[in-house]
Coordinates of C-alpha atoms in Angstrom, one line a residue:
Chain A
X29 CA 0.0 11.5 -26.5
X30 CA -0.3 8.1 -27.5
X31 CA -0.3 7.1 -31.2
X32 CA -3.6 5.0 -32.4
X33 CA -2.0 3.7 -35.6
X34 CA 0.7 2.1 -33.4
X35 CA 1.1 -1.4 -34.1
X36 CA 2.7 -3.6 -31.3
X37 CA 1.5 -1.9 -28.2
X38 CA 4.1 -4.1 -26.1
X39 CA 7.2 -4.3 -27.0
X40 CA 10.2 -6.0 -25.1
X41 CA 13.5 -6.6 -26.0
X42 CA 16.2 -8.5 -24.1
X43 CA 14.6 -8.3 -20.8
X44 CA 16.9 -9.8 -17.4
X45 CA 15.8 -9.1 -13.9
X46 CA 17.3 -10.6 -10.9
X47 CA 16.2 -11.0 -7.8
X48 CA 19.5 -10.8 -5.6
X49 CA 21.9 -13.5 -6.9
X50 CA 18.6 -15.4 -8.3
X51 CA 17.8 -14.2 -12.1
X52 CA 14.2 -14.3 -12.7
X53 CA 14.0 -13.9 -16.7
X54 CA 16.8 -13.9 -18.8
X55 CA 16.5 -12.3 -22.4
X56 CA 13.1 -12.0 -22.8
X57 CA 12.1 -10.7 -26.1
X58 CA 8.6 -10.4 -27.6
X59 CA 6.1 -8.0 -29.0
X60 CA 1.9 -7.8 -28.4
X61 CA -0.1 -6.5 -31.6
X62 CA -2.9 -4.3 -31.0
X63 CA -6.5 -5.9 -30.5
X64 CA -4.5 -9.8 -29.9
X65 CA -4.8 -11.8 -27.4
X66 CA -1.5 -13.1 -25.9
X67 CA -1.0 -15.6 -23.3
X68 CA 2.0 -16.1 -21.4
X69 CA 2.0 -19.4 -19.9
X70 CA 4.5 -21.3 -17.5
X71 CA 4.2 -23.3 -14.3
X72 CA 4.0 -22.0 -10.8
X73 CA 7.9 -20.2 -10.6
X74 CA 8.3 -19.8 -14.3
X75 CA 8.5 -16.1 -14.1
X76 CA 5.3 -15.3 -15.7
X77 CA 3.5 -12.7 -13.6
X78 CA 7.2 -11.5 -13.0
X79 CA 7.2 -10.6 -16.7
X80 CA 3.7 -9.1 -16.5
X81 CA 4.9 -6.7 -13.6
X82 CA 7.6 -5.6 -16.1
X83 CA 5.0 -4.7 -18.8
X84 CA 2.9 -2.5 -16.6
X85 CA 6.2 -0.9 -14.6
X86 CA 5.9 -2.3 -11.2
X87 CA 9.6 -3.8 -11.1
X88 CA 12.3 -2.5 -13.1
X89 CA 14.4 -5.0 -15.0
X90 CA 18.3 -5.4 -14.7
X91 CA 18.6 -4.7 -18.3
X92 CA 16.7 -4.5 -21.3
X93 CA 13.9 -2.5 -22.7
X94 CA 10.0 -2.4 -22.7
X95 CA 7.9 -0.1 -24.9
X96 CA 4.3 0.1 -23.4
X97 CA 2.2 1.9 -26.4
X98 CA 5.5 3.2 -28.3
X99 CA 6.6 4.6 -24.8
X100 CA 9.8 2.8 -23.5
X101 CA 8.8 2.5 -19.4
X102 CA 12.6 1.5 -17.9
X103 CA 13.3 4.9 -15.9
X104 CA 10.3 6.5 -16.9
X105 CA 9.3 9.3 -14.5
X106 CA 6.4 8.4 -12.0
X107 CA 4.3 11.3 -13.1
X108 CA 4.8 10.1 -16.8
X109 CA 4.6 6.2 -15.7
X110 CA 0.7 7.3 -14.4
X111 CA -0.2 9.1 -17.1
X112 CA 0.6 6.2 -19.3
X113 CA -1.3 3.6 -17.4
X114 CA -4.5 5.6 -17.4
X115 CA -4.1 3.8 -20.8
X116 CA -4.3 0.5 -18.9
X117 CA -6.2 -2.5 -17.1
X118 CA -4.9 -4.8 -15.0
X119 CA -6.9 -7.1 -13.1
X120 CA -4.9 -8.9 -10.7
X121 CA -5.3 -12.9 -9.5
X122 CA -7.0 -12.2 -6.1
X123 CA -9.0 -9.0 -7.4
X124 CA -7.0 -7.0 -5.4
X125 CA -10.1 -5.2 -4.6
X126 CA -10.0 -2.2 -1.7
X127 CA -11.1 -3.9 1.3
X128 CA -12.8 -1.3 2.8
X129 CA -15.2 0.0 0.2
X130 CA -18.1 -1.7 -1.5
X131 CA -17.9 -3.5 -5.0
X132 CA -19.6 -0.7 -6.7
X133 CA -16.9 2.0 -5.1
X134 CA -14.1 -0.5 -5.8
X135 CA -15.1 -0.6 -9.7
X136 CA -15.7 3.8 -9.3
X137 CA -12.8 4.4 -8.0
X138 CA -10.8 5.1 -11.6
X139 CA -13.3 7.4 -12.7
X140 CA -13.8 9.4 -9.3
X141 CA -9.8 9.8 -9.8
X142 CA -9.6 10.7 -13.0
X143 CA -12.4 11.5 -14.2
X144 CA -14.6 14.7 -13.8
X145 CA -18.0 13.5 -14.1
X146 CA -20.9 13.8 -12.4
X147 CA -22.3 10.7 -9.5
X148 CA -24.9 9.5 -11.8
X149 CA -22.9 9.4 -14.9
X150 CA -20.7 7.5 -12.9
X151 CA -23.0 5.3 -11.4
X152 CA -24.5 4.1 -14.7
X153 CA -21.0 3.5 -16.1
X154 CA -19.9 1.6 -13.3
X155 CA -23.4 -0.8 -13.3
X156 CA -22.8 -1.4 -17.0
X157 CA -19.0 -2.6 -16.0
X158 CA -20.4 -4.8 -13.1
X159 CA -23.4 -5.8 -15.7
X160 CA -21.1 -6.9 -18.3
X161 CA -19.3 -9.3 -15.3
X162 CA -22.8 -10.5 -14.0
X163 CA -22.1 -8.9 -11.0
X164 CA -24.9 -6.1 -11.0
X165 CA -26.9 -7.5 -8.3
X166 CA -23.4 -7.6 -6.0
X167 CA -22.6 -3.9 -6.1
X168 CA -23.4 -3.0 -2.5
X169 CA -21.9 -6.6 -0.9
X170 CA -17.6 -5.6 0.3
X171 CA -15.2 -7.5 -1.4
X172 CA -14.7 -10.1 2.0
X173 CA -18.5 -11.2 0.9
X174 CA -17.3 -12.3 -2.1
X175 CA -16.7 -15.9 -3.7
X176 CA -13.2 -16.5 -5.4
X177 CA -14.7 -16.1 -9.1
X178 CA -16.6 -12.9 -7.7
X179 CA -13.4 -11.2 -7.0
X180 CA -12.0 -12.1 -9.8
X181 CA -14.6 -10.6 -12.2
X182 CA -15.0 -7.7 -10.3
X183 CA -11.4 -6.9 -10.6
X184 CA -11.8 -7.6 -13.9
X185 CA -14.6 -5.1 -13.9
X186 CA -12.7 -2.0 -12.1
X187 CA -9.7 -3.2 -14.4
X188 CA -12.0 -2.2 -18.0
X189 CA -13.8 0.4 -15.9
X190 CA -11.9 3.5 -18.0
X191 CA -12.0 1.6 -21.4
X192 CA -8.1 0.5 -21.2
X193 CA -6.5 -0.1 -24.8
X194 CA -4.9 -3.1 -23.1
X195 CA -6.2 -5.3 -20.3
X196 CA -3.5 -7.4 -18.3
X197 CA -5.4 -10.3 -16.4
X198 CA -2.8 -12.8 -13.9
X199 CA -4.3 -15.9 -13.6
X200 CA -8.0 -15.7 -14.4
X201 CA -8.3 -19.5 -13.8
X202 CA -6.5 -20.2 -10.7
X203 CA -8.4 -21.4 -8.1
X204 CA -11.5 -21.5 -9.9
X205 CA -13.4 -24.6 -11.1
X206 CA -14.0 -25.3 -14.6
X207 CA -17.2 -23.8 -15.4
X208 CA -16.5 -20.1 -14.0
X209 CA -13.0 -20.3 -15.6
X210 CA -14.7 -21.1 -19.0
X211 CA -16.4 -18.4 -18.1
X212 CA -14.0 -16.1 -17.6
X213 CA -13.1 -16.9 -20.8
X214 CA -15.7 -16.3 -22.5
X215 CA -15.5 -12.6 -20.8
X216 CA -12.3 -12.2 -22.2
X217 CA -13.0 -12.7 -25.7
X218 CA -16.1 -10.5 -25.4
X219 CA -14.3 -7.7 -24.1
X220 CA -11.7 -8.2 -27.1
X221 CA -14.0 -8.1 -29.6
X222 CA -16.3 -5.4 -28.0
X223 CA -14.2 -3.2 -26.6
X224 CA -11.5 -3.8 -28.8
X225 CA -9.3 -4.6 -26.0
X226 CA -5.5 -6.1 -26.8
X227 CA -5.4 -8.3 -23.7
X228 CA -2.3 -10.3 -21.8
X229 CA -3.1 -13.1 -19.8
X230 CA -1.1 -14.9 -17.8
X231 CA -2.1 -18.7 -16.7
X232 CA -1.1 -22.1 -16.6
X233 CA -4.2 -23.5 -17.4
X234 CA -3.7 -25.2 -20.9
X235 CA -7.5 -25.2 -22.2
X236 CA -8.0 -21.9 -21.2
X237 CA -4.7 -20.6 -22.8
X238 CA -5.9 -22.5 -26.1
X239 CA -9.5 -21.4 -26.1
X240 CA -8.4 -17.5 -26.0
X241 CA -5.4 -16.9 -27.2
X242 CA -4.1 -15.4 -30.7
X243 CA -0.2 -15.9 -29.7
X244 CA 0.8 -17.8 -27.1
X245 CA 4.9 -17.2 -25.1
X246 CA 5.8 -19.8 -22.8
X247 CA 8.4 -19.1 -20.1
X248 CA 10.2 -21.9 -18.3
X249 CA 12.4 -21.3 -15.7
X250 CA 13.0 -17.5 -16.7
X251 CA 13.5 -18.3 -20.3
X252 CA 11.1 -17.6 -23.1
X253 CA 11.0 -21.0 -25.0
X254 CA 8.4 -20.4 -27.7
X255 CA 6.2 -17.4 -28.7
X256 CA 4.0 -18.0 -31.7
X257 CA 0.1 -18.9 -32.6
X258 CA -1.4 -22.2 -31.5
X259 CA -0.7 -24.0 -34.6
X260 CA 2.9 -23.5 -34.1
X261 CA 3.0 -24.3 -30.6
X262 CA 1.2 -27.6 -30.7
X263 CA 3.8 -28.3 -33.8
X264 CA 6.7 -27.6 -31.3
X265 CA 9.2 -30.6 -30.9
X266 CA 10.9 -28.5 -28.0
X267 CA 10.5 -31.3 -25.2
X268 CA 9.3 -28.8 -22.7
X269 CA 6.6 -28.2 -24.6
X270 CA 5.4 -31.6 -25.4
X271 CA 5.7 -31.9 -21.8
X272 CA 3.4 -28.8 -21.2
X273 CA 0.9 -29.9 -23.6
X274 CA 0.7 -33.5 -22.6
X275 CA 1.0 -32.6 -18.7
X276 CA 3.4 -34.8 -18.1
X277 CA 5.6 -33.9 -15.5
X278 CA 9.1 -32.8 -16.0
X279 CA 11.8 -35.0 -15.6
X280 CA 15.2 -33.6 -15.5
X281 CA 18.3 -36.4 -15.4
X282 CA 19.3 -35.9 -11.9
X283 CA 23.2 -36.8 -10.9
X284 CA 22.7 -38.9 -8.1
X285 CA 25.8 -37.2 -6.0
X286 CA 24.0 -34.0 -6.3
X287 CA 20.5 -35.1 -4.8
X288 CA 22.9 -36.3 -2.4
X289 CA 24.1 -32.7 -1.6
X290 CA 20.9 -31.1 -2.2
X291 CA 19.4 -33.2 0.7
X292 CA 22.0 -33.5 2.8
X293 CA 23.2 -29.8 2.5
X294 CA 23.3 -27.6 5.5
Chain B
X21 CA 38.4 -6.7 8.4
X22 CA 36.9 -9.4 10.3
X23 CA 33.9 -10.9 9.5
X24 CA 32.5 -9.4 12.7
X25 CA 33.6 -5.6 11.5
X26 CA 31.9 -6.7 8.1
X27 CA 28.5 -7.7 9.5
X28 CA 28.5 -4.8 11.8
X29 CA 28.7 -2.3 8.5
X30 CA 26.5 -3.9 6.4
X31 CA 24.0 -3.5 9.0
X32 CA 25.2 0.3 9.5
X33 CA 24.4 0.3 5.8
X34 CA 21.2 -1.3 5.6
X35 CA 19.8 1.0 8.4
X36 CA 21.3 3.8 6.6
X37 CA 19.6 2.4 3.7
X38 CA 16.2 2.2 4.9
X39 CA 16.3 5.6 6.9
X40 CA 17.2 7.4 3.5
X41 CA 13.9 5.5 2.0
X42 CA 11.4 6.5 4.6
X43 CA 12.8 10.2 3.8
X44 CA 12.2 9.3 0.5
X45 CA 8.7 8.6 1.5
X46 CA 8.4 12.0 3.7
X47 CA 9.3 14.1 0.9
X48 CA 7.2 12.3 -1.7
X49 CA 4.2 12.8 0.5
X50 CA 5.3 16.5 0.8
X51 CA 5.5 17.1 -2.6
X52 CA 1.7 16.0 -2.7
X53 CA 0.5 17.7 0.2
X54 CA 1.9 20.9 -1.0
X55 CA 1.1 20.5 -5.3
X56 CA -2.9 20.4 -6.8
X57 CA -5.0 18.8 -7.1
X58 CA -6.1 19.2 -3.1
X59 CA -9.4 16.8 -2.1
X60 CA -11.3 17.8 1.2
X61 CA -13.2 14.0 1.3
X62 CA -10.2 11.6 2.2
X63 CA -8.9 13.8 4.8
X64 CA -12.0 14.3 6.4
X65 CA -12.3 10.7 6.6
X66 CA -9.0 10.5 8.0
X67 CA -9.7 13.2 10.7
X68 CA -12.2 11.5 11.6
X69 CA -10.3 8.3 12.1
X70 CA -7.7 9.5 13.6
X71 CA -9.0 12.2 16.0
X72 CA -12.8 11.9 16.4
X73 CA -12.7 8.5 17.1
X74 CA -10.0 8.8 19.2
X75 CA -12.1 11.4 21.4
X76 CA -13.3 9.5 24.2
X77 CA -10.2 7.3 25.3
X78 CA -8.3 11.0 25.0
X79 CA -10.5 12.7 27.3
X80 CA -10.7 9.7 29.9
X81 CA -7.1 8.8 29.9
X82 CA -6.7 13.0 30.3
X83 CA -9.3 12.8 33.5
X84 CA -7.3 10.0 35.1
X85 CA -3.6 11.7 34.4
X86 CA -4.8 14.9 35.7
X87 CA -6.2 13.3 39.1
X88 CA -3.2 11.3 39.5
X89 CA -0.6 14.1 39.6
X90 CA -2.7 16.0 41.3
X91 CA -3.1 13.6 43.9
X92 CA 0.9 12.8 43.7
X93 CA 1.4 16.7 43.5
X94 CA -0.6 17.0 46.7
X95 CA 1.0 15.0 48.6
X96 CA 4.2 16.4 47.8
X97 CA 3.6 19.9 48.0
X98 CA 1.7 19.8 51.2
X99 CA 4.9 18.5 53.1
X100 CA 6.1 21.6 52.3
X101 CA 3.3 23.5 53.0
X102 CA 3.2 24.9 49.5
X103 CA -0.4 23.6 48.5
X104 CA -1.1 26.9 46.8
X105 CA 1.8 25.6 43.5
X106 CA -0.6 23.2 42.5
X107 CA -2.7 24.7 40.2
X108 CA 1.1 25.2 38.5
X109 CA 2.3 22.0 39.3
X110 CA -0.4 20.4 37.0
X111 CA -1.2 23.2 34.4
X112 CA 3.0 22.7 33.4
X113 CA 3.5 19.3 33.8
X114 CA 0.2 18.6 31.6
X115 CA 1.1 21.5 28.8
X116 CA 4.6 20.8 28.5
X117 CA 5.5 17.1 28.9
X118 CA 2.3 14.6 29.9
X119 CA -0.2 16.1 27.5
X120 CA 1.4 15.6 24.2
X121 CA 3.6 12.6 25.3
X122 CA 0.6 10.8 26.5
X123 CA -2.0 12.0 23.6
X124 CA 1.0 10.5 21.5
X125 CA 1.2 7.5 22.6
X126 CA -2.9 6.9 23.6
X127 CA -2.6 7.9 19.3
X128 CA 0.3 5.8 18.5
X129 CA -1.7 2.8 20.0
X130 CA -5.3 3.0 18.5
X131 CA -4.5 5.2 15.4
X132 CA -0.8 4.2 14.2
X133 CA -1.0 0.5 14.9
X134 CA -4.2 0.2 12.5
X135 CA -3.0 2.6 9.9
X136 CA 0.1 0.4 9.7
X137 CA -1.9 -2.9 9.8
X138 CA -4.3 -1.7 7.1
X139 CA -1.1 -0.1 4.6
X140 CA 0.6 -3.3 5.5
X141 CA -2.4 -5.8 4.2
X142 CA -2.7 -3.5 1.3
X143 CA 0.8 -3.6 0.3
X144 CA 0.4 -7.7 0.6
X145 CA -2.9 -7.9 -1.0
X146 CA -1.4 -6.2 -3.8
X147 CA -3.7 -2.9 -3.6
X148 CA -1.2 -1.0 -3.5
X149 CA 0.2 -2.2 -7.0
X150 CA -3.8 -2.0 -8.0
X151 CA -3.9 1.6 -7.2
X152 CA -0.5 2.7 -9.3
X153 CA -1.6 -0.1 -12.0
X154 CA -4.9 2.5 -11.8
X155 CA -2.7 5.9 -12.7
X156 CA -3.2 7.0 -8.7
X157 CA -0.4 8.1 -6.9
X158 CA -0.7 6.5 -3.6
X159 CA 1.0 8.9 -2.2
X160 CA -1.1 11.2 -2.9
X161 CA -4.6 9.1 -2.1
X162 CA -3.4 7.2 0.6
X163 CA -0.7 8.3 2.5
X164 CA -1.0 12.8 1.7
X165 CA -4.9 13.1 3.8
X166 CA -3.3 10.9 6.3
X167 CA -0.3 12.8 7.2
X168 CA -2.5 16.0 7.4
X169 CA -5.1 14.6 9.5
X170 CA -2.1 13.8 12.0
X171 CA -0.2 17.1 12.5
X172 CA -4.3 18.7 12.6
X173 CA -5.8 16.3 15.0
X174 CA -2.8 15.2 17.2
X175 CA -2.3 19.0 18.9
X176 CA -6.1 19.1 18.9
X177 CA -6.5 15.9 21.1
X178 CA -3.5 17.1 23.0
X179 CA -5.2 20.7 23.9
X180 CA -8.3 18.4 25.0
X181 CA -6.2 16.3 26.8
X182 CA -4.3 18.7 28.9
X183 CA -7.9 20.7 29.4
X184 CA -9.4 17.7 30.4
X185 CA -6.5 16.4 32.7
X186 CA -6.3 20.4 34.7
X187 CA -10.4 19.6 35.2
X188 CA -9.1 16.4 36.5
X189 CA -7.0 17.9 38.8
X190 CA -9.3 20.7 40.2
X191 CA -11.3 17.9 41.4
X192 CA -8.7 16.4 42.7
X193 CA -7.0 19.3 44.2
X194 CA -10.0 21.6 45.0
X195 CA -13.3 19.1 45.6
X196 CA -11.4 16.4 47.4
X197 CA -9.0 18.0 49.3
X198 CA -10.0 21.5 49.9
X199 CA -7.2 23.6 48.1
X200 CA -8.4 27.0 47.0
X201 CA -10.3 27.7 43.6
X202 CA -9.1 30.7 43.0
X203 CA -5.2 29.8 44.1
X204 CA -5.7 26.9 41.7
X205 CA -6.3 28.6 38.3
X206 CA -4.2 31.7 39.4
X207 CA -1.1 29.6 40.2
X208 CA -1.7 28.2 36.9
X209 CA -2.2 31.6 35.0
X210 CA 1.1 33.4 36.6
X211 CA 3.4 30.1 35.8
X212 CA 2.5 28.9 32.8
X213 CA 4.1 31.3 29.9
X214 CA 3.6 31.4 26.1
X215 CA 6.4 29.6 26.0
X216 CA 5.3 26.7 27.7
X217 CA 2.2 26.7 25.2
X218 CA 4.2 27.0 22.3
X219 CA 6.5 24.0 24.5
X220 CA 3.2 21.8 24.0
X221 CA 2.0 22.8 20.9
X222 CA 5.3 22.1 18.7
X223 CA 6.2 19.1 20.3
X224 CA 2.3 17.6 19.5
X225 CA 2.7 19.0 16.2
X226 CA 6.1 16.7 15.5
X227 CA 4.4 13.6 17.6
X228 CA 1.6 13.6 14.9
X229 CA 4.1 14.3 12.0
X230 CA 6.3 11.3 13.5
X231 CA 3.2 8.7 14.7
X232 CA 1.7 8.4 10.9
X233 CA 5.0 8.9 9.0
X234 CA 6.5 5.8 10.6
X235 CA 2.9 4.0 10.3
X236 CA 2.4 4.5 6.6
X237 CA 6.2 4.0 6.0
X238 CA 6.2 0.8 7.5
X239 CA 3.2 -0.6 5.9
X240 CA 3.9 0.9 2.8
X241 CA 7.8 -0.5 2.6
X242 CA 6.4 -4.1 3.8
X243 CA 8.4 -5.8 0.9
X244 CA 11.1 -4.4 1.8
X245 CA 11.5 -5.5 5.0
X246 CA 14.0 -8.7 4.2
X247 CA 14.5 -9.9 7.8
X248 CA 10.9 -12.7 7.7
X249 CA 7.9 -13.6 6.4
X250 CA 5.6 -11.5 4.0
X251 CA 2.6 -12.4 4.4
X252 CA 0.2 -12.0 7.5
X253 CA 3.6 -12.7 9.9
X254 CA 5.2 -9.8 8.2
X255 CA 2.0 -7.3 8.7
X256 CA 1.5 -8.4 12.5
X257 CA 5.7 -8.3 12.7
X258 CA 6.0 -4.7 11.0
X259 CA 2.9 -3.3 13.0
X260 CA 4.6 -4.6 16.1
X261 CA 7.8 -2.4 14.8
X262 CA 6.0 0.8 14.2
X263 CA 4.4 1.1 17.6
X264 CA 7.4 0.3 19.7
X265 CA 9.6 2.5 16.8
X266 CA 7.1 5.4 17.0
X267 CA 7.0 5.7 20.8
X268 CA 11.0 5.7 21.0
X269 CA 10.8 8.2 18.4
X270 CA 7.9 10.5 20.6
X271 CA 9.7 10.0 24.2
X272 CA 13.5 10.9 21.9
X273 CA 12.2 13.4 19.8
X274 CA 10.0 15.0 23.3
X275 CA 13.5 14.8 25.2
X276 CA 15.2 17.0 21.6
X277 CA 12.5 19.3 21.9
X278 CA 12.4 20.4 25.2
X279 CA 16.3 20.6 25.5
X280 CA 15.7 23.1 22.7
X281 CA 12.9 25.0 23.8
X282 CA 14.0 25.5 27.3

């Protein structure tokens, strides 16, 4: 069984992962406090939903070790892996809803699984899910009916459906506009302080990293540059970083012979 | 060893490789076949996907085998003035080889292509990491009723086929051309033995084992596949794989089986 009193629900320790001869992340090392928000931010490439995969045990790292509620996960035995991540949300960047069942059997599924109570009980668990996401009058449309930000709540939705102690969310802004990312937002930081929820999210998106974080890790090219509250992040004199926050694009001193090889290469 | 030499075993390798995964992927779904918790819903769906649905092309494409080697049969056997074989002629060449080849591949082509296409999109779409992200074993939810709905439906669709395809040639063989009735079904009865049936039977048996296990497998393994794309190329590109690989496997594994029956 899972401890309550546990205190850092995530905790990694000098994480590598390859992928062939490319390394992904290279000695990653942080820890996520119960009930926190954390954001892990980075550009397109960076590594970030990588990482995330690590957390919930859908890629195995190279070396290194990840504790997922005081359990470490590396070589963890399926049956033990599932019964950990009944413990678990993730809502995923396209929704990654079932394509062949209807919203409100998309956002049941969890509890018909795992769960043995009755239709209606079900029912009015799953409308208060899709309620909560403003999505109650959507439950009988299929997910290919369904705008961008749509999906993306109603992942969100099946993701919270079994109260998770931790919610994962990749990239609740991307592809969104402005006003139903700041909505997401705003979702997210209900669910924290309703549910209680201790919630990773992965994003780019600076304002939305800002508004709803507690700690904040940026990843650059596989490595973890900062990890520390918003104060200390917008103190950071680590160029990257002013970079990030200013959104000024990165300029790396470039030998000229090797642009030359690099375009001319066959 | 030349580079040549090289190439040629890392590709021995690889094949090894990926054979040893999709046994991997055999025994996982045994394992949750065989252990509780057992659901009756998804496999009903799946029987209904795979074999009701598939009732009507079975039992035309049966019709239309069963006139045409009666017709070919016909013709044949009347040159040697031994029109009264062909009741046997079609009741054994429809139990033991054209009725659960065919069935196979009439499956193979509306059941095994889509169930690859739709594990394929699911893998890409990331559902499949949605479902283990949700604590449920895919083996057991996806790939366990669909496996089972295969070995049940496939000698099912093949006993309708062959039934269908000896009606075929009845009316071939006794409306059209005026053989016998009673020479027709007799022939059949004194030739065809229990071991032909059982001939039938366990070869239809190991076509629907072989049609879904290759489907799922090679949806399921998508991202594993390093040789192109992995998006929509990579679904059409794997689906196009599983049918051609899962009717090599039918006619080899058809060719295995009767060698060892017979």
């Amino acid at each position: 069984m899972i401890d309550p009193k546990i205190k850092n629900v995530i905790e990694i320790k000098g994480l590598d992962t390859w992928y062939g001869s490319k390394q992904i992340l290279s000695n990653i090392s942080l820890h996520v406090e119960r009930k926190e928000v954390m954001v892990i931010m980075g550009h397109s490439g960076s590594g970030k939903s990588t990482l995330l995969r690590h957390m919930i045990g859908l890629n195995n790292p190279a070396s290194g070790s990840i504790k997922l509620l005081g359990k470490e996960i590396t070589g963890l035995k399926s049956n033990e892996l599932y019964e950990l991540r009944k413990h678990i949300g993730v809502a995923f960047q396209n929704g990654a809803l079932f394509s062949s069942m209807t919203l409100q059997e998309n956002v049941e599924l969890p509890l018909h699984e795992h769960t043995k109570l009755d239709h209606n009980t079900i029912r009015i668990m799953s409308r208060l899910k899709l309620e909560l996401m403003n999505l109650s009058d959507n439950e009988d449309l299929m997910p290919a009916e369904l705008s961008g930000g749509m999906l993306k709540r109603a992942g969100l939705a099946r993701a919270v459906i079994m109260d998770p102690e931790i919610l994962f969310f990749d990239e609740p802004s991307a592809g969104l506009d402005p006003v139903t990312s700041a909505e997401l937002d705003d979702l997210i930081l209900q669910l924290r302080d309703a549910l209680n929820m201790t919630i990773i999210v992965v994003t780019h998106e600076l304002v939305s990293a800002f508004k709803i974080a507690d700690r904040i890790t940026v990843i650059d090219n596989g490595q973890q540059i900062i990890t520390g509250d918003k104060e200390t992040i917008k103190k950071s004199t680590d160029p990257r970083i002013v970079n990030m926050l200013e959104r000024r694009a990165m300029n790396d001193d470039i030998d000229a012979d090797d642009y030359l090889n690099k375009l001319t290469r066959n | 060893m030349g580079t040549n030499k090289l190439q040629a075993l890392s590709s021995i390798e690889s094949v090894l490789i990926r054979l040893g995964i999709a046994g991997i992927f055999l025994f996982e779904t045994t394992l949750t076949i065989v252990l509780p918790p057992y659901s009756l819903k998804p496999l009903i769906k799946q029987i209904a996907f795979i074999g009701a649905r598939s009732l009507l092309v079975i039992v035309v494409a049966g019709l239309f085998v069963g006139m045409v080697i009666a017709l070919q049969f016909y013709d044949t056997l009347v040159r040697f003035g031994s029109v009264s074989l062909l009741g046997s002629a079609v009741g054994l060449s429809l139990i033991r080889e054209l009725g659960p080849v065919l069935t196979a591949l009439m499956v193979i082509g509306r059941s095994g292509s889509a169930m690859c296409a739709e594990i394929g999109i699911m893998r890409v779409d990331n559902q499949i990491d949605a479902l283990e992200c949700m604590a449920i074993d895919p083996y057991r939810y996806l790939f366990a009723p669909r496996i089972l709905a295969g070995i049940i439906c496939v000698p099912i669709l093949t006993a309708i086929f062959i039934l269908v395809g000896i009606f075929g040639g009845y009316f071939v063989g006794v409306v059209l051309f005026g053989v016998s009735p009673g020479s027709y079904f007799q022939g059949m009865s004194d030739t065809v033995l229990n071991r032909d049936l059982f001939m039938g039977f366990s070869k239809s048996l190991v076509f629907g084992l072989l049609i879904v296990w290759i489907a799922c497998d090679k949806g399921f393994n998508l991202h594993l596949d390093k040789h192109g794309a992995y998006g929509s190329e990579g679904v059409s590109r794997i689906t196009t794989e599983a049918v051609v690989l899962s009717s090599i496997a039918v006619l080899f594994s058809d060719y295995l089986l009767s060698a060892l029956i017979l």
